[in-house]
């Protein structure tokens, strides 16, 4: 059994102690349960955990392919499809409320309908701007601006692909569209 020591004030009340003596702190031994000791030494790589969560999100999508499980229900639905490998990572007891991949999150929560709706935003915007850029009457300044805006849109898409969306990212995305 591994033991660590915590520093803390004495357990008796300050009213009962002799005020002429300075306060002393004694170490209190704390026992770490055996099933938690490995967490101090090995933290699972974030990429490995993401792959496991991705697999669970894909299983949710396969079970509910058309409309998904409902908006913002990943935290509830993930535990029914949680891969067994998730029990052996250092974050085994964490609550996952997002799939850590916005595309898989949309697929699990909204199904193919929601995922295709989300992707259609990017496809339509890219099509419209590319069509505008290739027109002969488009000025070079406008073309450069549209290329820059599309590059920013692509960066937001990549950010959402490798992580989950935050409020700021969604505001930037919808301000663009």
CSV table of N, CA and C in Angstrom, one decimal:
chain,number,residue,atom,x,y,z
A,1,UNK,N,0.9,-1.2,0.0
A,1,UNK,CA,0.0,0.0,0.0
A,1,UNK,C,0.9,1.2,0.0
A,2,UNK,N,0.6,2.2,-0.9
A,2,UNK,CA,1.4,3.4,-1.0
A,2,UNK,C,0.8,4.4,0.0
A,3,UNK,N,1.7,5.2,0.6
A,3,UNK,CA,1.3,6.2,1.6
A,3,UNK,C,1.8,7.5,1.2
A,4,UNK,N,1.0,8.5,1.2
A,4,UNK,CA,1.5,9.9,1.1
A,4,UNK,C,1.1,10.7,2.3
A,5,UNK,N,1.8,11.8,2.5
A,5,UNK,CA,1.5,12.6,3.7
A,5,UNK,C,1.0,13.9,3.3
A,6,UNK,N,-0.1,14.3,4.0
A,6,UNK,CA,-0.7,15.6,3.8
A,6,UNK,C,-0.4,16.5,5.0
A,7,UNK,N,-0.1,17.8,4.7
A,7,UNK,CA,0.1,18.8,5.8
A,7,UNK,C,-1.3,19.4,6.1
A,8,UNK,N,-1.5,19.5,7.4
A,8,UNK,CA,-2.8,20.2,7.8
A,8,UNK,C,-2.7,20.7,9.2
A,9,UNK,N,-3.6,21.5,9.6
A,9,UNK,CA,-3.6,22.0,11.0
A,9,UNK,C,-3.9,20.8,12.0
A,10,UNK,N,-3.6,21.0,13.2
A,10,UNK,CA,-3.9,20.0,14.2
A,10,UNK,C,-5.4,19.8,14.3
A,11,UNK,N,-5.9,18.7,14.7
A,11,UNK,CA,-7.3,18.4,14.7
A,11,UNK,C,-8.0,19.0,15.9
A,12,UNK,N,-7.3,19.5,16.9
A,12,UNK,CA,-7.9,20.1,18.1
A,12,UNK,C,-8.2,21.6,17.8
A,13,UNK,N,-9.2,22.1,18.5
A,13,UNK,CA,-9.6,23.5,18.3
A,13,UNK,C,-8.6,24.4,18.8
A,14,UNK,N,-8.6,25.6,18.2
A,14,UNK,CA,-7.6,26.6,18.6
A,14,UNK,C,-8.0,27.2,20.0
A,15,UNK,N,-9.2,27.0,20.4
A,15,UNK,CA,-9.6,27.5,21.8
A,15,UNK,C,-9.0,26.6,22.9
A,16,UNK,N,-8.7,25.4,22.6
A,16,UNK,CA,-8.2,24.5,23.6
A,16,UNK,C,-6.7,24.5,23.7
A,17,UNK,N,-6.0,25.1,22.7
A,17,UNK,CA,-4.5,25.0,22.8
A,17,UNK,C,-4.0,26.2,23.6
A,18,UNK,N,-2.8,26.0,24.0
A,18,UNK,CA,-2.1,27.0,24.8
A,18,UNK,C,-1.5,28.0,23.8
A,19,UNK,N,-1.9,29.3,23.9
A,19,UNK,CA,-1.6,30.3,23.0
A,19,UNK,C,-0.1,30.7,23.1
A,20,UNK,N,0.6,30.3,24.1
A,20,UNK,CA,2.0,30.6,24.2
A,20,UNK,C,2.9,29.8,23.3
A,21,UNK,N,2.4,28.6,22.9
A,21,UNK,CA,3.1,27.8,22.0
A,21,UNK,C,2.7,28.1,20.5
A,22,UNK,N,3.7,28.1,19.6
A,22,UNK,CA,3.3,28.3,18.2
A,22,UNK,C,2.6,27.1,17.6
A,23,UNK,N,1.7,27.3,16.7
A,23,UNK,CA,1.0,26.2,16.1
A,23,UNK,C,1.9,25.3,15.3
A,24,UNK,N,1.7,24.0,15.4
A,24,UNK,CA,2.6,23.1,14.7
A,24,UNK,C,1.7,22.3,13.8
A,25,UNK,N,2.2,21.9,12.7
A,25,UNK,CA,1.5,21.1,11.7
A,25,UNK,C,2.2,19.7,11.6
A,26,UNK,N,1.4,18.7,11.8
A,26,UNK,CA,1.9,17.3,11.7
A,26,UNK,C,1.4,16.6,10.5
A,27,UNK,N,2.3,15.8,9.9
A,27,UNK,CA,1.8,15.1,8.7
A,27,UNK,C,0.8,14.1,9.0
A,28,UNK,N,-0.3,14.0,8.1
A,28,UNK,CA,-1.3,13.0,8.3
A,28,UNK,C,-1.2,12.0,7.2
A,29,UNK,N,-1.0,10.7,7.5
A,29,UNK,CA,-0.8,9.7,6.4
A,29,UNK,C,-2.1,9.4,5.8
A,30,UNK,N,-2.1,9.4,4.4
A,30,UNK,CA,-3.3,9.1,3.6
A,30,UNK,C,-3.0,7.9,2.8
A,31,UNK,N,-3.9,6.9,2.8
A,31,UNK,CA,-3.7,5.7,2.0
A,31,UNK,C,-4.3,5.8,0.7
A,32,UNK,N,-3.6,5.5,-0.4
A,32,UNK,CA,-4.1,5.6,-1.8
A,32,UNK,C,-4.6,4.2,-2.1
A,33,UNK,N,-5.9,4.0,-2.5
A,33,UNK,CA,-6.4,2.7,-2.9
A,33,UNK,C,-5.6,2.1,-4.1
A,34,UNK,N,-5.4,0.8,-4.1
A,34,UNK,CA,-4.6,0.2,-5.1
A,34,UNK,C,-5.1,0.5,-6.5
A,35,UNK,N,-6.5,0.5,-6.7
A,35,UNK,CA,-7.0,0.7,-8.1
A,35,UNK,C,-6.8,2.2,-8.6
A,36,UNK,N,-6.3,3.1,-7.7
A,36,UNK,CA,-6.0,4.5,-8.2
A,36,UNK,C,-4.6,4.8,-8.3
A,37,UNK,N,-3.7,3.9,-7.9
A,37,UNK,CA,-2.3,4.2,-7.9
A,37,UNK,C,-1.7,4.3,-9.3
A,38,UNK,N,-2.2,3.6,-10.2
A,38,UNK,CA,-1.6,3.7,-11.6
A,38,UNK,C,-1.9,5.0,-12.2
A,39,UNK,N,-2.9,5.8,-11.8
A,39,UNK,CA,-3.3,7.1,-12.4
A,39,UNK,C,-2.2,8.1,-12.1
A,40,UNK,N,-1.4,7.9,-11.0
A,40,UNK,CA,-0.4,8.9,-10.6
A,40,UNK,C,0.8,8.7,-11.6
A,41,UNK,N,1.0,7.6,-12.2
A,41,UNK,CA,2.2,7.3,-13.0
A,41,UNK,C,2.0,7.4,-14.5
A,42,UNK,N,0.8,7.0,-14.9
A,42,UNK,CA,0.6,6.9,-16.3
A,42,UNK,C,-0.7,7.5,-16.7
A,43,UNK,N,-0.6,8.6,-17.5
A,43,UNK,CA,-1.8,9.3,-18.0
A,43,UNK,C,-1.9,8.9,-19.5
A,44,UNK,N,-3.0,8.4,-19.9
A,44,UNK,CA,-3.2,8.0,-21.3
A,44,UNK,C,-3.2,9.2,-22.2
A,45,UNK,N,-2.5,8.9,-23.3
A,45,UNK,CA,-2.4,10.0,-24.4
A,45,UNK,C,-3.8,10.4,-24.9
A,46,UNK,N,-3.9,11.7,-25.1
A,46,UNK,CA,-5.2,12.2,-25.5
A,46,UNK,C,-5.7,11.7,-26.8
A,47,UNK,N,-4.7,11.4,-27.7
A,47,UNK,CA,-5.1,10.8,-29.0
A,47,UNK,C,-5.7,9.4,-28.9
A,48,UNK,N,-5.1,8.6,-28.0
A,48,UNK,CA,-5.7,7.3,-27.8
A,48,UNK,C,-7.1,7.4,-27.2
A,49,UNK,N,-7.3,8.3,-26.3
A,49,UNK,CA,-8.7,8.5,-25.7
A,49,UNK,C,-9.7,8.9,-26.8
A,50,UNK,N,-9.2,9.8,-27.7
A,50,UNK,CA,-10.1,10.3,-28.7
A,50,UNK,C,-10.5,9.2,-29.7
A,51,UNK,N,-9.5,8.3,-30.0
A,51,UNK,CA,-9.9,7.2,-30.9
A,51,UNK,C,-10.9,6.3,-30.3
A,52,UNK,N,-10.9,6.1,-29.0
A,52,UNK,CA,-11.9,5.3,-28.3
A,52,UNK,C,-13.2,6.0,-28.4
A,53,UNK,N,-13.3,7.3,-28.1
A,53,UNK,CA,-14.5,8.1,-28.1
A,53,UNK,C,-15.1,8.2,-29.5
A,54,UNK,N,-14.2,8.3,-30.5
A,54,UNK,CA,-14.6,8.3,-31.9
A,54,UNK,C,-15.3,7.0,-32.2
A,55,UNK,N,-14.8,5.9,-31.8
A,55,UNK,CA,-15.3,4.6,-32.1
A,55,UNK,C,-16.7,4.5,-31.4
A,56,UNK,N,-16.9,5.0,-30.2
A,56,UNK,CA,-18.2,5.0,-29.5
A,56,UNK,C,-19.2,5.9,-30.3
A,57,UNK,N,-18.8,7.0,-30.8
A,57,UNK,CA,-19.6,7.9,-31.5
A,57,UNK,C,-20.1,7.3,-32.8
A,58,UNK,N,-19.1,6.6,-33.5
A,58,UNK,CA,-19.5,5.9,-34.7
A,58,UNK,C,-20.5,4.8,-34.5
A,59,UNK,N,-20.4,4.1,-33.3
A,59,UNK,CA,-21.4,3.0,-33.0
A,59,UNK,C,-22.7,3.6,-32.7
A,60,UNK,N,-22.8,4.8,-32.1
A,60,UNK,CA,-24.1,5.5,-31.9
A,60,UNK,C,-24.7,5.8,-33.3
A,61,UNK,N,-23.9,6.4,-34.2
A,61,UNK,CA,-24.4,6.7,-35.5
A,61,UNK,C,-24.9,5.5,-36.3
A,62,UNK,N,-24.2,4.4,-36.1
A,62,UNK,CA,-24.6,3.1,-36.8
A,62,UNK,C,-25.9,2.6,-36.2
A,63,UNK,N,-26.2,2.9,-35.0
A,63,UNK,CA,-27.4,2.4,-34.3
A,63,UNK,C,-28.6,3.4,-34.7
A,64,UNK,N,-28.3,4.7,-34.8
A,64,UNK,CA,-29.3,5.7,-35.1
A,64,UNK,C,-28.9,6.5,-36.3
A,65,UNK,N,-28.9,5.9,-37.5
A,65,UNK,CA,-28.3,6.6,-38.7
A,65,UNK,C,-29.0,7.7,-39.3
A,66,UNK,N,-30.4,7.8,-39.1
A,66,UNK,CA,-31.1,8.8,-39.9
A,66,UNK,C,-31.2,10.1,-39.1
A,67,UNK,N,-31.8,10.1,-37.9
A,67,UNK,CA,-32.0,11.3,-37.1
A,67,UNK,C,-31.1,11.3,-35.8
A,68,UNK,N,-30.3,10.3,-35.5
A,68,UNK,CA,-29.4,10.4,-34.4
A,68,UNK,C,-30.2,10.2,-33.1
A,69,UNK,N,-29.5,10.5,-32.0
A,69,UNK,CA,-30.1,10.3,-30.7
A,69,UNK,C,-30.8,11.5,-30.2
A,70,UNK,N,-30.6,12.7,-30.8
A,70,UNK,CA,-31.2,13.9,-30.4
A,70,UNK,C,-30.1,14.9,-30.1
A,71,UNK,N,-30.5,16.2,-30.1
A,71,UNK,CA,-29.6,17.3,-30.0
A,71,UNK,C,-29.0,17.3,-28.6
A,72,UNK,N,-27.7,17.4,-28.5
A,72,UNK,CA,-26.9,17.4,-27.2
A,72,UNK,C,-27.2,16.3,-26.3
A,73,UNK,N,-27.3,15.1,-26.8
A,73,UNK,CA,-27.5,13.9,-26.0
A,73,UNK,C,-26.4,13.0,-26.0
A,74,UNK,N,-25.2,13.4,-26.5
A,74,UNK,CA,-24.0,12.5,-26.5
A,74,UNK,C,-23.7,12.0,-25.1
A,75,UNK,N,-23.7,12.9,-24.1
A,75,UNK,CA,-23.4,12.5,-22.8
A,75,UNK,C,-24.2,11.3,-22.3
A,76,UNK,N,-25.5,11.3,-22.7
A,76,UNK,CA,-26.4,10.2,-22.3
A,76,UNK,C,-26.2,8.9,-23.1
A,77,UNK,N,-26.1,9.1,-24.4
A,77,UNK,CA,-26.1,8.0,-25.3
A,77,UNK,C,-24.7,7.3,-25.4
A,78,UNK,N,-23.6,8.0,-25.1
A,78,UNK,CA,-22.3,7.4,-25.2
A,78,UNK,C,-22.1,6.2,-24.3
A,79,UNK,N,-22.7,6.2,-23.1
A,79,UNK,CA,-22.5,5.1,-22.1
A,79,UNK,C,-23.1,3.8,-22.6
A,80,UNK,N,-24.1,3.9,-23.4
A,80,UNK,CA,-24.7,2.6,-23.9
A,80,UNK,C,-23.8,2.0,-25.0
A,81,UNK,N,-23.0,2.8,-25.6
A,81,UNK,CA,-22.1,2.3,-26.7
A,81,UNK,C,-20.6,2.5,-26.4
A,82,UNK,N,-20.3,2.8,-25.2
A,82,UNK,CA,-18.9,3.0,-24.8
A,82,UNK,C,-18.1,1.8,-25.0
A,83,UNK,N,-17.0,1.9,-25.8
A,83,UNK,CA,-16.1,0.7,-26.0
A,83,UNK,C,-15.5,0.2,-24.7
A,84,UNK,N,-15.2,-1.1,-24.6
A,84,UNK,CA,-14.6,-1.6,-23.4
A,84,UNK,C,-13.2,-1.1,-23.1
A,85,UNK,N,-12.5,-0.7,-24.2
A,85,UNK,CA,-11.2,-0.1,-24.0
A,85,UNK,C,-11.2,1.2,-23.2
A,86,UNK,N,-12.4,1.8,-23.1
A,86,UNK,CA,-12.4,3.1,-22.4
A,86,UNK,C,-12.3,2.8,-20.9
A,87,UNK,N,-12.5,1.6,-20.4
A,87,UNK,CA,-12.3,1.3,-19.0
A,87,UNK,C,-10.9,1.2,-18.6
A,88,UNK,N,-10.0,1.1,-19.5
A,88,UNK,CA,-8.6,1.0,-19.2
A,88,UNK,C,-7.7,2.2,-19.4
A,89,UNK,N,-8.3,3.3,-19.6
A,89,UNK,CA,-7.6,4.6,-19.8
A,89,UNK,C,-7.6,5.4,-18.5
A,90,UNK,N,-6.7,6.3,-18.3
A,90,UNK,CA,-6.7,7.1,-17.1
A,90,UNK,C,-7.9,8.0,-16.9
A,91,UNK,N,-8.6,8.3,-17.9
A,91,UNK,CA,-9.8,9.1,-17.8
A,91,UNK,C,-11.1,8.2,-17.9
A,92,UNK,N,-11.0,7.1,-17.3
A,92,UNK,CA,-12.1,6.1,-17.4
A,92,UNK,C,-13.4,6.6,-16.8
A,93,UNK,N,-13.3,7.5,-15.8
A,93,UNK,CA,-14.5,7.9,-15.1
A,93,UNK,C,-15.0,9.3,-15.5
A,94,UNK,N,-14.5,9.8,-16.6
A,94,UNK,CA,-14.9,11.2,-17.0
A,94,UNK,C,-16.2,11.1,-17.8
A,95,UNK,N,-17.0,12.2,-17.7
A,95,UNK,CA,-18.2,12.3,-18.5
A,95,UNK,C,-17.9,13.0,-19.8
A,96,UNK,N,-18.1,12.3,-20.9
A,96,UNK,CA,-17.9,12.9,-22.2
A,96,UNK,C,-19.2,13.4,-22.8
A,97,UNK,N,-19.3,14.7,-22.9
A,97,UNK,CA,-20.5,15.3,-23.4
A,97,UNK,C,-20.4,15.7,-24.9
A,98,UNK,N,-19.2,15.5,-25.5
A,98,UNK,CA,-19.0,15.7,-26.9
A,98,UNK,C,-18.1,14.6,-27.4
A,99,UNK,N,-18.2,14.4,-28.7
A,99,UNK,CA,-17.3,13.3,-29.3
A,99,UNK,C,-15.9,13.7,-29.6
A,100,UNK,N,-15.6,15.0,-29.3
A,100,UNK,CA,-14.3,15.6,-29.6
A,100,UNK,C,-13.9,15.5,-31.1
A,101,UNK,N,-15.0,15.5,-31.9
A,101,UNK,CA,-14.9,15.6,-33.4
A,101,UNK,C,-16.3,16.1,-33.8
A,102,UNK,N,-16.4,17.3,-34.3
A,102,UNK,CA,-17.7,17.9,-34.5
A,102,UNK,C,-18.5,17.1,-35.6
A,103,UNK,N,-17.8,16.5,-36.5
A,103,UNK,CA,-18.5,15.7,-37.5
A,103,UNK,C,-19.1,14.5,-36.9
A,104,UNK,N,-18.4,13.7,-36.1
A,104,UNK,CA,-18.9,12.6,-35.4
A,104,UNK,C,-20.0,13.0,-34.4
A,105,UNK,N,-19.8,14.1,-33.8
A,105,UNK,CA,-20.8,14.6,-32.8
A,105,UNK,C,-22.1,14.9,-33.5
A,106,UNK,N,-22.1,15.6,-34.7
A,106,UNK,CA,-23.3,15.8,-35.5
A,106,UNK,C,-23.9,14.4,-35.9
A,107,UNK,N,-23.0,13.5,-36.3
A,107,UNK,CA,-23.5,12.2,-36.8
A,107,UNK,C,-24.2,11.5,-35.7
A,108,UNK,N,-23.6,11.5,-34.5
A,108,UNK,CA,-24.2,10.7,-33.4
A,108,UNK,C,-25.5,11.4,-32.9
A,109,UNK,N,-25.5,12.8,-32.8
A,109,UNK,CA,-26.6,13.5,-32.2
A,109,UNK,C,-27.7,13.7,-33.2
A,110,UNK,N,-27.4,14.0,-34.5
A,110,UNK,CA,-28.4,14.4,-35.5
A,110,UNK,C,-28.5,13.5,-36.6
A,111,UNK,N,-27.7,12.4,-36.6
A,111,UNK,CA,-27.8,11.4,-37.7
A,111,UNK,C,-27.3,12.0,-39.0
A,112,UNK,N,-27.6,11.2,-40.1
A,112,UNK,CA,-27.2,11.7,-41.4
A,112,UNK,C,-27.8,13.0,-41.8
A,113,UNK,N,-29.1,13.2,-41.4
A,113,UNK,CA,-29.8,14.4,-41.7
A,113,UNK,C,-29.0,15.6,-41.2
A,114,UNK,N,-28.6,15.6,-39.9
A,114,UNK,CA,-27.9,16.7,-39.3
A,114,UNK,C,-26.5,16.9,-39.9
A,115,UNK,N,-25.8,15.7,-40.1
A,115,UNK,CA,-24.5,15.8,-40.6
A,115,UNK,C,-24.5,16.4,-42.0
A,116,UNK,N,-25.4,15.9,-42.9
A,116,UNK,CA,-25.4,16.5,-44.2
A,116,UNK,C,-25.8,17.9,-44.2
A,117,UNK,N,-26.7,18.3,-43.3
A,117,UNK,CA,-27.1,19.8,-43.2
A,117,UNK,C,-25.9,20.6,-42.8
A,118,UNK,N,-25.1,20.1,-41.9
A,118,UNK,CA,-23.9,20.8,-41.4
A,118,UNK,C,-22.9,20.9,-42.6
A,119,UNK,N,-22.6,19.8,-43.3
A,119,UNK,CA,-21.7,19.8,-44.4
A,119,UNK,C,-22.1,20.6,-45.5
A,120,UNK,N,-23.4,20.7,-45.7
A,120,UNK,CA,-24.0,21.5,-46.8
A,120,UNK,C,-23.6,23.0,-46.7
A,121,UNK,N,-23.5,23.5,-45.5
A,121,UNK,CA,-23.1,24.9,-45.2
A,121,UNK,C,-21.7,25.1,-45.9
A,122,UNK,N,-20.8,24.2,-45.6
A,122,UNK,CA,-19.4,24.4,-46.2
A,122,UNK,C,-19.4,24.2,-47.7
A,123,UNK,N,-20.2,23.2,-48.2
A,123,UNK,CA,-20.2,23.0,-49.6
A,123,UNK,C,-20.8,24.1,-50.4
A,124,UNK,N,-21.9,24.6,-49.9
A,124,UNK,CA,-22.6,25.7,-50.6
A,124,UNK,C,-21.7,27.0,-50.6
A,125,UNK,N,-21.2,27.3,-49.4
A,125,UNK,CA,-20.3,28.5,-49.4
A,125,UNK,C,-19.1,28.4,-50.3
A,126,UNK,N,-18.5,27.2,-50.3
A,126,UNK,CA,-17.3,27.0,-51.1
A,126,UNK,C,-17.7,27.1,-52.6
A,127,UNK,N,-18.8,26.5,-53.0
A,127,UNK,CA,-19.3,26.6,-54.4
A,127,UNK,C,-19.6,28.0,-54.8
A,128,UNK,N,-20.3,28.8,-54.0
A,128,UNK,CA,-20.6,30.2,-54.3
A,128,UNK,C,-19.4,31.0,-54.4
A,129,UNK,N,-18.4,30.9,-53.5
A,129,UNK,CA,-17.2,31.7,-53.6
A,129,UNK,C,-16.3,31.3,-54.7
A,130,UNK,N,-16.2,30.1,-55.0
A,130,UNK,CA,-15.4,29.6,-56.2
A,130,UNK,C,-16.0,30.1,-57.5
A,131,UNK,N,-17.3,30.0,-57.5
A,131,UNK,CA,-18.0,30.5,-58.7
A,131,UNK,C,-17.8,32.0,-58.9
A,132,UNK,N,-17.8,32.8,-57.8
A,132,UNK,CA,-17.6,34.2,-57.9
A,132,UNK,C,-16.1,34.5,-58.3
A,133,UNK,N,-15.2,33.8,-57.7
A,133,UNK,CA,-13.8,34.0,-58.0
A,133,UNK,C,-13.5,33.8,-59.5
A,134,UNK,N,-14.1,32.8,-60.1
A,134,UNK,CA,-13.7,32.4,-61.5
A,134,UNK,C,-14.5,33.2,-62.5
A,135,UNK,N,-15.4,34.1,-62.1
A,135,UNK,CA,-16.0,35.0,-63.1
A,135,UNK,C,-15.0,36.1,-63.6
A,136,UNK,N,-15.1,36.4,-64.8
A,136,UNK,CA,-14.1,37.3,-65.4
A,136,UNK,C,-14.2,38.7,-64.8
A,137,UNK,N,-15.4,39.2,-64.5
A,137,UNK,CA,-15.6,40.5,-64.0
A,137,UNK,C,-15.2,40.7,-62.5
A,138,UNK,N,-14.8,39.7,-61.8
A,138,UNK,CA,-14.4,39.8,-60.4
A,138,UNK,C,-13.1,40.4,-60.3
A,139,UNK,N,-13.0,41.5,-59.4
A,139,UNK,CA,-11.7,42.2,-59.2
A,139,UNK,C,-10.8,41.3,-58.4
A,140,UNK,N,-9.5,41.5,-58.6
A,140,UNK,CA,-8.5,40.7,-57.9
A,140,UNK,C,-8.6,40.9,-56.4
A,141,UNK,N,-8.9,42.2,-55.9
A,141,UNK,CA,-9.0,42.4,-54.5
A,141,UNK,C,-10.2,41.5,-53.9
A,142,UNK,N,-11.3,41.5,-54.6
A,142,UNK,CA,-12.4,40.7,-54.2
A,142,UNK,C,-12.1,39.2,-54.2
A,143,UNK,N,-11.4,38.7,-55.2
A,143,UNK,CA,-11.0,37.3,-55.3
A,143,UNK,C,-10.0,37.0,-54.1
A,144,UNK,N,-9.1,37.9,-53.8
A,144,UNK,CA,-8.2,37.7,-52.7
A,144,UNK,C,-8.9,37.6,-51.4
A,145,UNK,N,-9.9,38.5,-51.2
A,145,UNK,CA,-10.7,38.5,-50.0
A,145,UNK,C,-11.5,37.2,-49.8
A,146,UNK,N,-12.1,36.8,-50.9
A,146,UNK,CA,-12.9,35.5,-50.9
A,146,UNK,C,-12.0,34.3,-50.6
A,147,UNK,N,-10.8,34.3,-51.2
A,147,UNK,CA,-9.8,33.2,-50.9
A,147,UNK,C,-9.4,33.2,-49.4
A,148,UNK,N,-9.2,34.4,-48.9
A,148,UNK,CA,-8.9,34.5,-47.4
A,148,UNK,C,-10.0,34.1,-46.5
A,149,UNK,N,-11.2,34.4,-46.9
A,149,UNK,CA,-12.4,34.0,-46.1
A,149,UNK,C,-12.6,32.5,-46.2
A,150,UNK,N,-12.4,31.9,-47.4
A,150,UNK,CA,-12.5,30.5,-47.5
A,150,UNK,C,-11.4,29.8,-46.7
A,151,UNK,N,-10.2,30.4,-46.7
A,151,UNK,CA,-9.1,29.8,-45.9
A,151,UNK,C,-9.4,29.8,-44.4
A,152,UNK,N,-10.0,30.9,-44.0
A,152,UNK,CA,-10.5,30.9,-42.6
A,152,UNK,C,-11.6,29.9,-42.3
A,153,UNK,N,-12.5,29.7,-43.2
A,153,UNK,CA,-13.6,28.7,-43.1
A,153,UNK,C,-13.0,27.3,-43.1
A,154,UNK,N,-12.0,27.1,-43.9
A,154,UNK,CA,-11.3,25.8,-43.9
A,154,UNK,C,-10.6,25.5,-42.6
A,155,UNK,N,-10.0,26.6,-42.0
A,155,UNK,CA,-9.4,26.5,-40.7
A,155,UNK,C,-10.4,26.1,-39.6
A,156,UNK,N,-11.5,26.8,-39.6
A,156,UNK,CA,-12.6,26.5,-38.7
A,156,UNK,C,-13.1,25.0,-38.8
A,157,UNK,N,-13.2,24.6,-40.1
A,157,UNK,CA,-13.6,23.2,-40.3
A,157,UNK,C,-12.6,22.2,-39.8
A,158,UNK,N,-11.3,22.5,-40.0
A,158,UNK,CA,-10.3,21.6,-39.5
A,158,UNK,C,-10.2,21.6,-38.0
A,159,UNK,N,-10.4,22.8,-37.4
A,159,UNK,CA,-10.5,22.9,-35.9
A,159,UNK,C,-11.7,22.0,-35.4
A,160,UNK,N,-12.8,22.1,-36.0
A,160,UNK,CA,-13.9,21.3,-35.6
A,160,UNK,C,-13.7,19.8,-35.9
A,161,UNK,N,-12.9,19.5,-36.9
A,161,UNK,CA,-12.7,18.0,-37.2
A,161,UNK,C,-11.8,17.4,-36.1
A,162,UNK,N,-10.8,18.1,-35.6
A,162,UNK,CA,-9.9,17.5,-34.7
A,162,UNK,C,-10.3,17.8,-33.2
A,163,UNK,N,-11.3,18.5,-33.0
A,163,UNK,CA,-11.8,18.9,-31.7
A,163,UNK,C,-13.2,19.2,-31.7
A,164,UNK,N,-13.7,19.5,-30.5
A,164,UNK,CA,-15.2,19.9,-30.5
A,164,UNK,C,-15.3,21.4,-30.6
A,165,UNK,N,-16.4,21.8,-31.0
A,165,UNK,CA,-16.6,23.2,-31.3
A,165,UNK,C,-16.9,24.0,-30.0
A,166,UNK,N,-16.3,25.1,-29.9
A,166,UNK,CA,-16.6,26.0,-28.8
A,166,UNK,C,-17.5,27.2,-29.3
A,167,UNK,N,-18.0,28.0,-28.4
A,167,UNK,CA,-18.9,29.0,-28.7
A,167,UNK,C,-18.2,30.0,-29.7
A,168,UNK,N,-17.0,30.4,-29.4
A,168,UNK,CA,-16.3,31.3,-30.3
A,168,UNK,C,-16.2,30.8,-31.7
A,169,UNK,N,-15.8,29.5,-31.8
A,169,UNK,CA,-15.7,28.9,-33.2
A,169,UNK,C,-17.0,28.9,-33.9
A,170,UNK,N,-18.1,28.6,-33.2
A,170,UNK,CA,-19.4,28.6,-33.9
A,170,UNK,C,-19.8,30.0,-34.3
A,171,UNK,N,-19.6,31.0,-33.4
A,171,UNK,CA,-19.9,32.3,-33.8
A,171,UNK,C,-19.2,32.8,-35.0
A,172,UNK,N,-17.9,32.5,-35.1
A,172,UNK,CA,-17.1,32.8,-36.3
A,172,UNK,C,-17.6,32.1,-37.5
A,173,UNK,N,-17.9,30.9,-37.3
A,173,UNK,CA,-18.4,30.1,-38.5
A,173,UNK,C,-19.8,30.7,-39.0
A,174,UNK,N,-20.7,31.0,-38.1
A,174,UNK,CA,-22.0,31.5,-38.6
A,174,UNK,C,-22.0,33.0,-39.0
A,175,UNK,N,-21.0,33.7,-38.5
A,175,UNK,CA,-20.8,35.1,-39.0
A,175,UNK,C,-20.3,35.0,-40.4
A,176,UNK,N,-19.5,34.1,-40.7
A,176,UNK,CA,-19.0,33.9,-42.1
A,176,UNK,C,-20.1,33.5,-43.0
A,177,UNK,N,-21.0,32.7,-42.6
A,177,UNK,CA,-22.0,32.2,-43.5
A,177,UNK,C,-23.1,33.2,-43.5
